[in-house]
PDB file of C-alpha atoms in Angstrom:
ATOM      1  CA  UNK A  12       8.134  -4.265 -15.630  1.00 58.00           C
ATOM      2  CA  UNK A  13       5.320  -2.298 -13.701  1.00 59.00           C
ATOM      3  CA  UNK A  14       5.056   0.823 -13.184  1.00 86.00           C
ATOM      4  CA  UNK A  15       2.628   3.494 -11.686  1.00 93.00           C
ATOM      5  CA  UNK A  16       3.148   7.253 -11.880  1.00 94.00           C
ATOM      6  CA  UNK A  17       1.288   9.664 -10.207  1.00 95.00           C
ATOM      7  CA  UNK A  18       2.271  13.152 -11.684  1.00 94.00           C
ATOM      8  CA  UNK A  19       1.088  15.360  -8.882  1.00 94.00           C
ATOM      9  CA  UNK A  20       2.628  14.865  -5.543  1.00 93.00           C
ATOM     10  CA  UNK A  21       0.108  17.872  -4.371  1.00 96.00           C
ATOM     11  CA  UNK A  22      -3.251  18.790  -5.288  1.00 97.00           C
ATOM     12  CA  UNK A  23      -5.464  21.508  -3.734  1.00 97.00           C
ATOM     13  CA  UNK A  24      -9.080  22.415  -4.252  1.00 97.00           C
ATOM     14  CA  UNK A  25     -11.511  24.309  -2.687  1.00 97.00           C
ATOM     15  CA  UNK A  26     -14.938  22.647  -0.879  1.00 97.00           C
ATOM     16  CA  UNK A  27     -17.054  21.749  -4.068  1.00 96.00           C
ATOM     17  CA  UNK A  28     -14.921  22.178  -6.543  1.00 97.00           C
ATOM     18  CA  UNK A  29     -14.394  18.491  -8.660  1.00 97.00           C
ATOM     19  CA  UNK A  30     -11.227  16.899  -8.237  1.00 97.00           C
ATOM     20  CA  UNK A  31      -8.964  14.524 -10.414  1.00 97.00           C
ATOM     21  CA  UNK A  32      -6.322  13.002  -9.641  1.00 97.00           C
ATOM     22  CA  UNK A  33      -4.026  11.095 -11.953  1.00 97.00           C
ATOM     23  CA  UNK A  34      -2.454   8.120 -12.281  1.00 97.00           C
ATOM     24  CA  UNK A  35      -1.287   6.036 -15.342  1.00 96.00           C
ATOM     25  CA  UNK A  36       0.506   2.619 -15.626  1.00 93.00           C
ATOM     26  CA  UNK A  37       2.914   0.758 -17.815  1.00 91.00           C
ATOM     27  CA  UNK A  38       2.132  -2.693 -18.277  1.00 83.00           C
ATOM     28  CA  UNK A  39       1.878  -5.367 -20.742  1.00 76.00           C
ATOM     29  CA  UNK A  40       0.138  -7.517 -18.919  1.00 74.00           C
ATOM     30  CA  UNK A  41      -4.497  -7.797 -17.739  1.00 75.00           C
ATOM     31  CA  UNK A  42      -3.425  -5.617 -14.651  1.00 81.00           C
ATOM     32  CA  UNK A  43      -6.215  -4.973 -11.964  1.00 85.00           C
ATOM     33  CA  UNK A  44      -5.616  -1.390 -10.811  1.00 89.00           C
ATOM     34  CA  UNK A  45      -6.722   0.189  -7.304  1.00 91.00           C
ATOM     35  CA  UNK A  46      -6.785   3.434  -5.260  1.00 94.00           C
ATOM     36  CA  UNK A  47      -6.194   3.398  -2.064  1.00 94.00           C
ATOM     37  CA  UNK A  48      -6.734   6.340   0.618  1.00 95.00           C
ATOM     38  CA  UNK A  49      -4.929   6.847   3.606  1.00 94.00           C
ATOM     39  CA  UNK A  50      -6.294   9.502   6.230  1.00 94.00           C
ATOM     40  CA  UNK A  51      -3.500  11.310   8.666  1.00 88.00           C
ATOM     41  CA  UNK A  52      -1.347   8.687  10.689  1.00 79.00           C
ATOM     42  CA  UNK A  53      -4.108   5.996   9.882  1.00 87.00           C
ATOM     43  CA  UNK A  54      -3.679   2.967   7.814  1.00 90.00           C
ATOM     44  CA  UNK A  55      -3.999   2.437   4.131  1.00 92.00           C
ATOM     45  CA  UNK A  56      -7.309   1.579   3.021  1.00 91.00           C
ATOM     46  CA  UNK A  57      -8.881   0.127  -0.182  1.00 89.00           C
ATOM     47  CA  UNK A  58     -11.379   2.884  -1.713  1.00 91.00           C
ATOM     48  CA  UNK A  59     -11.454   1.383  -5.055  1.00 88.00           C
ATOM     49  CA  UNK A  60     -10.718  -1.333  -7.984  1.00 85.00           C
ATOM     50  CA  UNK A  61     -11.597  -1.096 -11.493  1.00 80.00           C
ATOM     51  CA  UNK A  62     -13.335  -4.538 -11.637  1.00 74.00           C
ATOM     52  CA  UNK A  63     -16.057  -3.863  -9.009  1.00 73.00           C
ATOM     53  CA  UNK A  64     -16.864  -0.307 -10.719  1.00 71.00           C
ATOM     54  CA  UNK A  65     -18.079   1.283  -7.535  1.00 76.00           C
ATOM     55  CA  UNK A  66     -18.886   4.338  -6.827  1.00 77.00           C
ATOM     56  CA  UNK A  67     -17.044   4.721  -2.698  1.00 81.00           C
ATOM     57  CA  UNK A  68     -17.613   8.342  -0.590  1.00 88.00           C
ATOM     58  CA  UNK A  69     -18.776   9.923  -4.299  1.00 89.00           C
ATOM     59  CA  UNK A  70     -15.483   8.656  -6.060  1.00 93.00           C
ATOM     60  CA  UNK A  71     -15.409   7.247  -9.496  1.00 92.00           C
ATOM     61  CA  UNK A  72     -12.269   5.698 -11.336  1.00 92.00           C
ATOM     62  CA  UNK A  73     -12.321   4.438 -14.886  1.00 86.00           C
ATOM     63  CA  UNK A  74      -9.786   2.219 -16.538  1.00 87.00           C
ATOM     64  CA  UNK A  75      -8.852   3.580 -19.888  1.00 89.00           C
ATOM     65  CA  UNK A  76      -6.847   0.931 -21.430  1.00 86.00           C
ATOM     66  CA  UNK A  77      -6.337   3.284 -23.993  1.00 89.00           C
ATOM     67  CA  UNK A  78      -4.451   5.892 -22.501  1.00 90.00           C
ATOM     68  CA  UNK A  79      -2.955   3.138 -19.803  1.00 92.00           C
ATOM     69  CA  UNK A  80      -5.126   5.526 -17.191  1.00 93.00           C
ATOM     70  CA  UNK A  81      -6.883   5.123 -13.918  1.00 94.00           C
ATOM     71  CA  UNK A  82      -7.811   8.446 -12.563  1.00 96.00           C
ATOM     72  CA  UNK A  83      -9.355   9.137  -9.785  1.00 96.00           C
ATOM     73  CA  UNK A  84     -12.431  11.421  -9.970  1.00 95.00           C
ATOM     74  CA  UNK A  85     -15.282  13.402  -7.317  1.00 95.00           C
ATOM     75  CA  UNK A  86     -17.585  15.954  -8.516  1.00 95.00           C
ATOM     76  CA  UNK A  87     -17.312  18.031  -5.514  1.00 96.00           C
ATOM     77  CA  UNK A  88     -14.650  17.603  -3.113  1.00 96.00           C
ATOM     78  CA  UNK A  89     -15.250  17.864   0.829  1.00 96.00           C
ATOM     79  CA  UNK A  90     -12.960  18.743   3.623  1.00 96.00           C
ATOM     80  CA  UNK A  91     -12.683  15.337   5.134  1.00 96.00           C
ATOM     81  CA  UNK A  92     -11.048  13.995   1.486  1.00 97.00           C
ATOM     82  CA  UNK A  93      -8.222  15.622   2.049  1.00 97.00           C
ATOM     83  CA  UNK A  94      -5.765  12.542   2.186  1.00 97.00           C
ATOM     84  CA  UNK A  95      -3.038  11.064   0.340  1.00 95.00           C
ATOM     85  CA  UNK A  96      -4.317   8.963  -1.919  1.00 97.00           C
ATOM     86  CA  UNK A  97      -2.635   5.889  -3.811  1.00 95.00           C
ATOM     87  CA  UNK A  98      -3.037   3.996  -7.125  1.00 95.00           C
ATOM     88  CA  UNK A  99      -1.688   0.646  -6.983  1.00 92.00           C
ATOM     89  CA  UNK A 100      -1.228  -2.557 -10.228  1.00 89.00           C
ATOM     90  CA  UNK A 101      -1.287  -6.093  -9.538  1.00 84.00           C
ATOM     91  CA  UNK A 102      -0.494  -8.296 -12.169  1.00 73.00           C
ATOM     92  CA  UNK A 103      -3.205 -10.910 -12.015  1.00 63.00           C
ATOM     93  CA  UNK A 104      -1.612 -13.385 -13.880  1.00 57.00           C
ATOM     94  CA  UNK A 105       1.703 -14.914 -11.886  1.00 48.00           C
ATOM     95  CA  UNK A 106       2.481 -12.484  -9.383  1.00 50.00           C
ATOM     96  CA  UNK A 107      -0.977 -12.306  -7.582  1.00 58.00           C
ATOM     97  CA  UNK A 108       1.136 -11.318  -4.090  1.00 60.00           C
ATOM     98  CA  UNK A 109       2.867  -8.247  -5.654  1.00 77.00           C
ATOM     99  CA  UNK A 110       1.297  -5.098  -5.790  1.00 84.00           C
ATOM    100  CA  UNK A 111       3.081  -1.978  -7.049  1.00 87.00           C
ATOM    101  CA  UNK A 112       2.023   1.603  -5.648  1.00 91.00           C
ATOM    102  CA  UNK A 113       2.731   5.369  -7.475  1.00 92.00           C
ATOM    103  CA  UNK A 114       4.067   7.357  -5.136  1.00 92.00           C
ATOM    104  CA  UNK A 115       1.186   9.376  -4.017  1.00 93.00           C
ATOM    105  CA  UNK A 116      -1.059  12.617  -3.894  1.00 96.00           C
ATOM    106  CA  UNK A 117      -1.387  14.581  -1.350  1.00 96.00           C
ATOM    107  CA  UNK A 118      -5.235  16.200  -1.934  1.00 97.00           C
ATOM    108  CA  UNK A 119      -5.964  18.738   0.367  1.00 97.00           C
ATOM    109  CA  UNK A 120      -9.281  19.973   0.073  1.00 97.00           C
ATOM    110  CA  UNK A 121      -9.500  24.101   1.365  1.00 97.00           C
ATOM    111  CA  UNK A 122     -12.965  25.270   3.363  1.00 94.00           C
TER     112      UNK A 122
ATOM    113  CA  UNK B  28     -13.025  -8.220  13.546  1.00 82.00           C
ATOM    114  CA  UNK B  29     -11.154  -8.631  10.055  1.00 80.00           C
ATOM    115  CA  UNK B  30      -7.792  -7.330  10.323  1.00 92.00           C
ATOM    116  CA  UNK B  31      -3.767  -7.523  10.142  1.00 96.00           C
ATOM    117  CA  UNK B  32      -1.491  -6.992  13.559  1.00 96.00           C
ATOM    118  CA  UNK B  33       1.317  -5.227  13.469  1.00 96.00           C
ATOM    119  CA  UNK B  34       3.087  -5.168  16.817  1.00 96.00           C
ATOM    120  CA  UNK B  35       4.910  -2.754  17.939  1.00 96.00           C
ATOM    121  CA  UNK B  36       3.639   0.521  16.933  1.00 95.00           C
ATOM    122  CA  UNK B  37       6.551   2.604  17.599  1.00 96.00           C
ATOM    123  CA  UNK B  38      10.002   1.412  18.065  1.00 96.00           C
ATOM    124  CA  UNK B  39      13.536   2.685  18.658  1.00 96.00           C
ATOM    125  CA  UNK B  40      16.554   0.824  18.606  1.00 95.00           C
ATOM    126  CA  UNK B  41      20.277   0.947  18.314  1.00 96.00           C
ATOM    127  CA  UNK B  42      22.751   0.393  15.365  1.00 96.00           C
ATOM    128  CA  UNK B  43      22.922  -3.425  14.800  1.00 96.00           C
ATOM    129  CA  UNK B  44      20.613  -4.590  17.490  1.00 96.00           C
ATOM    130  CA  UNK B  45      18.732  -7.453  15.808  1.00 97.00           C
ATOM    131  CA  UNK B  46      14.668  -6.194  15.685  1.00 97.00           C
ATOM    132  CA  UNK B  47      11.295  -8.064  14.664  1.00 97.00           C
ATOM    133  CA  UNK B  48       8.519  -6.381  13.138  1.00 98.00           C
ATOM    134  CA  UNK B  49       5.438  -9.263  13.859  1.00 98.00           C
ATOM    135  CA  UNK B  50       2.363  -9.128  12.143  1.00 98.00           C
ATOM    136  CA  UNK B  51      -0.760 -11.648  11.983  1.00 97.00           C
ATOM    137  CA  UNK B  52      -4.158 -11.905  10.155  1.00 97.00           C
ATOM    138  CA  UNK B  53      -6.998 -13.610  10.863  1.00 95.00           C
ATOM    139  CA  UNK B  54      -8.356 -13.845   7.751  1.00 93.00           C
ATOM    140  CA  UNK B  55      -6.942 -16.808   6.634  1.00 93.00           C
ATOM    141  CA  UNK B  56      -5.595 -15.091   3.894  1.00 92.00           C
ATOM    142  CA  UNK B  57      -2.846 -16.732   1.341  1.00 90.00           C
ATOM    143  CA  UNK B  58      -0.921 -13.546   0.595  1.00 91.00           C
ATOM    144  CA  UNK B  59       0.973 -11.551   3.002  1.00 93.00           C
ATOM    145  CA  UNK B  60       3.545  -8.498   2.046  1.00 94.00           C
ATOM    146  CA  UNK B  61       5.524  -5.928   4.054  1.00 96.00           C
ATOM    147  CA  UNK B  62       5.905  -2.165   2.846  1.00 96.00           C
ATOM    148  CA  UNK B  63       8.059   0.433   3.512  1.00 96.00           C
ATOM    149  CA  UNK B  64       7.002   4.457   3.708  1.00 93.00           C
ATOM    150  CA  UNK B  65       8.750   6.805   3.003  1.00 92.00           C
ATOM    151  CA  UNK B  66       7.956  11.137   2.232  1.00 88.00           C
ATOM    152  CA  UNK B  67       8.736  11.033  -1.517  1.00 85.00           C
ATOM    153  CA  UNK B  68       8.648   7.218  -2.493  1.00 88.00           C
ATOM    154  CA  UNK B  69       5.563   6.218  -1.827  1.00 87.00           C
ATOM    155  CA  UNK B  70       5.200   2.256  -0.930  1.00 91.00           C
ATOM    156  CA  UNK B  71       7.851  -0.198  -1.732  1.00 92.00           C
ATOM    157  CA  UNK B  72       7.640  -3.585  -1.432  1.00 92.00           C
ATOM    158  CA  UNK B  73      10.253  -5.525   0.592  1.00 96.00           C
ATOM    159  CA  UNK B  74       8.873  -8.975   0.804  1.00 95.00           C
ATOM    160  CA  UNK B  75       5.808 -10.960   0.052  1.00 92.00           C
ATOM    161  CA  UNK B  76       4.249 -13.999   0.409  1.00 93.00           C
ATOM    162  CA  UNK B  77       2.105 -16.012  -1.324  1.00 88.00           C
ATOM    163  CA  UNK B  78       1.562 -19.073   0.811  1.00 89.00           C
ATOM    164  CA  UNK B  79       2.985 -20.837   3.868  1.00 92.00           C
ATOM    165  CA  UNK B  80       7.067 -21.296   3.274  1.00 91.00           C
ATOM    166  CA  UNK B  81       6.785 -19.560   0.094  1.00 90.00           C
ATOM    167  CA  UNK B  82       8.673 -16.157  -0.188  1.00 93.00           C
ATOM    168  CA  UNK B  83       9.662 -13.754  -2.605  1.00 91.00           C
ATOM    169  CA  UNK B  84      11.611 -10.305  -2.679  1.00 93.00           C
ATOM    170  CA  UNK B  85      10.542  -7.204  -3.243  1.00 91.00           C
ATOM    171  CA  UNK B  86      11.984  -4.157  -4.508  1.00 90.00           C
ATOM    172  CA  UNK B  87      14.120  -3.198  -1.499  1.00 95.00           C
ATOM    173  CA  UNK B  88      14.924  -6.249   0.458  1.00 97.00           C
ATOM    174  CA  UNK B  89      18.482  -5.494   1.388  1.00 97.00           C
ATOM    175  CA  UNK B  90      18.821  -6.008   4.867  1.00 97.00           C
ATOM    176  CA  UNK B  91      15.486  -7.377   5.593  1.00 98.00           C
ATOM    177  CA  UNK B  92      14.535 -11.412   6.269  1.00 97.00           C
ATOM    178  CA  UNK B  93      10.954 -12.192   6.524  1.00 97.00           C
ATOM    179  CA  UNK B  94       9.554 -15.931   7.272  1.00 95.00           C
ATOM    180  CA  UNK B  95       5.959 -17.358   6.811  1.00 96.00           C
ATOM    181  CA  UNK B  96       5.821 -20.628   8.616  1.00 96.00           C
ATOM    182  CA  UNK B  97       1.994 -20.194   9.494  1.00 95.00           C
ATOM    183  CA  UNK B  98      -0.694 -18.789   7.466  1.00 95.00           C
ATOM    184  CA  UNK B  99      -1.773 -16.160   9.822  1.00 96.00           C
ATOM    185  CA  UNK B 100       1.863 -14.967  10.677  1.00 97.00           C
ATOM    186  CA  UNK B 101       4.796 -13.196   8.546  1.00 97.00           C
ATOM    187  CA  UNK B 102       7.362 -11.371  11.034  1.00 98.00           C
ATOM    188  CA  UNK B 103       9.843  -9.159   9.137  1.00 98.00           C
ATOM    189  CA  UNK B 104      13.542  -9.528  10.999  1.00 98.00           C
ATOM    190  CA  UNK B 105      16.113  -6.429  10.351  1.00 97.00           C
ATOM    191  CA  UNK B 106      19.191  -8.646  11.820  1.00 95.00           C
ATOM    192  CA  UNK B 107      21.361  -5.697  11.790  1.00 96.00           C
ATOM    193  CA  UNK B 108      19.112  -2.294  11.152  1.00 97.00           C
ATOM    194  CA  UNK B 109      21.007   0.479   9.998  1.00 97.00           C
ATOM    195  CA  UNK B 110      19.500   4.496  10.201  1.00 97.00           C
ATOM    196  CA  UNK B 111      18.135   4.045   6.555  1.00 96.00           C
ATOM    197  CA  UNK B 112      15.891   1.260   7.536  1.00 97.00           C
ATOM    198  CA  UNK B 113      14.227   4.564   9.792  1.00 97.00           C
ATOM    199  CA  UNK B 114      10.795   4.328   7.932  1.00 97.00           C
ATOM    200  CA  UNK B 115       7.081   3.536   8.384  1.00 95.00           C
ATOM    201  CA  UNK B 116       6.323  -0.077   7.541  1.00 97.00           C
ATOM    202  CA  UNK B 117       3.347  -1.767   6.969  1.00 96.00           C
ATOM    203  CA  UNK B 118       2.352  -5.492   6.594  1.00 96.00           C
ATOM    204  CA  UNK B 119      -0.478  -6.515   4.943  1.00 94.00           C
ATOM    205  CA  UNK B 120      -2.547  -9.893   3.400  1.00 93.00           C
ATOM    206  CA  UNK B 121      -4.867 -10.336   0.835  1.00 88.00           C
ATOM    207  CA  UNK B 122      -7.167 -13.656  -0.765  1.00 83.00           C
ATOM    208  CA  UNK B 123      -5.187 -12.777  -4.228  1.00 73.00           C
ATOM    209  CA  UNK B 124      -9.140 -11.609  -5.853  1.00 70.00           C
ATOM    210  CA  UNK B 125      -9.492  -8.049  -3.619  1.00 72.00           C
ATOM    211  CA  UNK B 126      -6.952  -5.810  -2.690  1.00 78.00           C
ATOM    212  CA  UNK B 127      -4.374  -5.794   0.346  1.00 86.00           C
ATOM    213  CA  UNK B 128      -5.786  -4.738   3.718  1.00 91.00           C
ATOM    214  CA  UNK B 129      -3.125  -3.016   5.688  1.00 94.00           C
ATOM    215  CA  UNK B 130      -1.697  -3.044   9.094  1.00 95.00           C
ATOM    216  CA  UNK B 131      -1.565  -0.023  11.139  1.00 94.00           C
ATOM    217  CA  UNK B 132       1.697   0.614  10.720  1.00 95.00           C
ATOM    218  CA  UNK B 133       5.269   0.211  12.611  1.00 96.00           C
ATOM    219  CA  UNK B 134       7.413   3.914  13.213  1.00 96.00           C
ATOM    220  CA  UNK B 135      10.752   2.520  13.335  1.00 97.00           C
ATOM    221  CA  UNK B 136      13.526   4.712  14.355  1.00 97.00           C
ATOM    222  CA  UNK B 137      17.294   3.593  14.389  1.00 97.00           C
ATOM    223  CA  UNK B 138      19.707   5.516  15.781  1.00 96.00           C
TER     224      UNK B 138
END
C-alpha cells in the first residue's frame, strides 16, 4: 500500500526565517513524489517533482530514499507562501492514474 | 489555454436528487481522476481514469459513478447524494510522465 504522512497539519514562521516542511512515504515500489501548493480558495497546483530537481519560487525538495523522505525546503520564507501545501506518490509502475496525497500543511508565514 | 473544466462551481441540492459534477480537458490527456476535500483528510481519490472506457476506484467511491466515454470528458454522477458527500471536489488529468493539473474546484452542499 501507499502512504504519505505529513506530520504537521500547521506550521508558522516569521518573514525570512527558513522553512521545512515534512513529508515521508511508505512504499515498496520506484515512486515519483510531488508537492503541490494550493493558495486560498484557488486550485491545486504542481510546485514540484523529485525527477525534474527544480528549484520553483526558492523551494527545494530532495528525495531521500533512505529515510523514505521528501521534504519540502525555502531558505527564507515570504508572506505570499503562506499556503497549504501537499506531498503526493504515484506509483510509476502499474497505477500511473493514481496519485496518493498526505493530508496537508497549513504554512503560514507571519510579517 | 491548458486546463481542466469543472462546471459548476458551487452547487446545492437536495437529499437524493441525482447531481453531475462535469469536467473536460483539452489537453488530450490519457489520465483523468476526481478528488474529494475535506478540513482534516486532505485529498482522496474517488475515481480515476486511465484511458477512454477504462475506470478504476478510488479510495472512497461509495456513492459516486464516474464515466469516460471521450478523452477530454469524465463527469462524476452522485445518483443519490447524501449530506456527507458535502465536500470540495476536484477533477483533474495528467499525460501519466508530469503531475495532475487540477480543476478549480466544485463546493457541493447537500442538504
Amino acid at each position: 500500500a501507499q502512504r504519505v504522512t505529513q506530520p504537521e497539519k500547521l506550521l508558522s514562521v516569521f518573514k525570512g526565517a527558513p522553512v521545512e516542511l515534512k513529508c515521508n512515504y511508505s512504499y515498496s515500489g520506484s515512486p515519483e513524489l510531488f508537492w503541490y501548493v494550493q493558495y486560498s480558495r484557488q486550485r491545486l497546483q504542481l510546485l514540484l517533482r523529485h525527477i525534474s530537481r527544480e528549484s520553483i519560487k526558492g523551494f527545494t525538495a530532495d528525495l531521500n530514499k533512505g529515510e523514505t523522505s521528501f521534504h519540502l525546503k525555502k531558505p527564507f520564507a515570504q508572506e505570499e507562501d503562506s499556503a497549504m501545501y501537499y506531498c503526493a506518490l504515484s506509483d510509476r509502475g502499474s497505477t500511473l492514474g493514481r496519485l496518493y496525497f498526505g493530508r496537508g500543511t497549513q504554512l503560514t508565514v507571519w510579517p | 489555454e491548458a486546463q481542466v473544466t469543472q462546471n459548476p462551481r458551487y452547487l446545492i441540492t437536495v437529499t437524493g436528487k441525482k447531481l453531475t459534477v462535469t469536467c473536460s480537458q483539452n489537453m488530450n490527456h490519457e489520465y483523468m481522476s476526481w478528488y474529494r476535500q475535506d478540513p482534516g483528510l486532505g485529498l482522496r481519490q474517488i475515481y480515476y481514469s486511465m484511458n477512454v472506457e477504462v475506470t478504476d476506484k478510488g479510495d472512497v467511491p461509495e456513492g459516486y459513478k464516474v464515466s469516460r466515454k471521450e478523452k477530454r470528458n469524465f463527469p462524476l454522477i452522485l445518483e443519490s447524494p447524501s449530506p456527507n458527500q458535502t465536500s470540495l471536489y476536484f477533477c483533474a488529468s495528467s499525460s501519466g510522465f508530469d503531475g495532475y493539473t487540477f480543476g478549480s474546484g466544485t463546493r457541493l452542499t447537500v442538504v
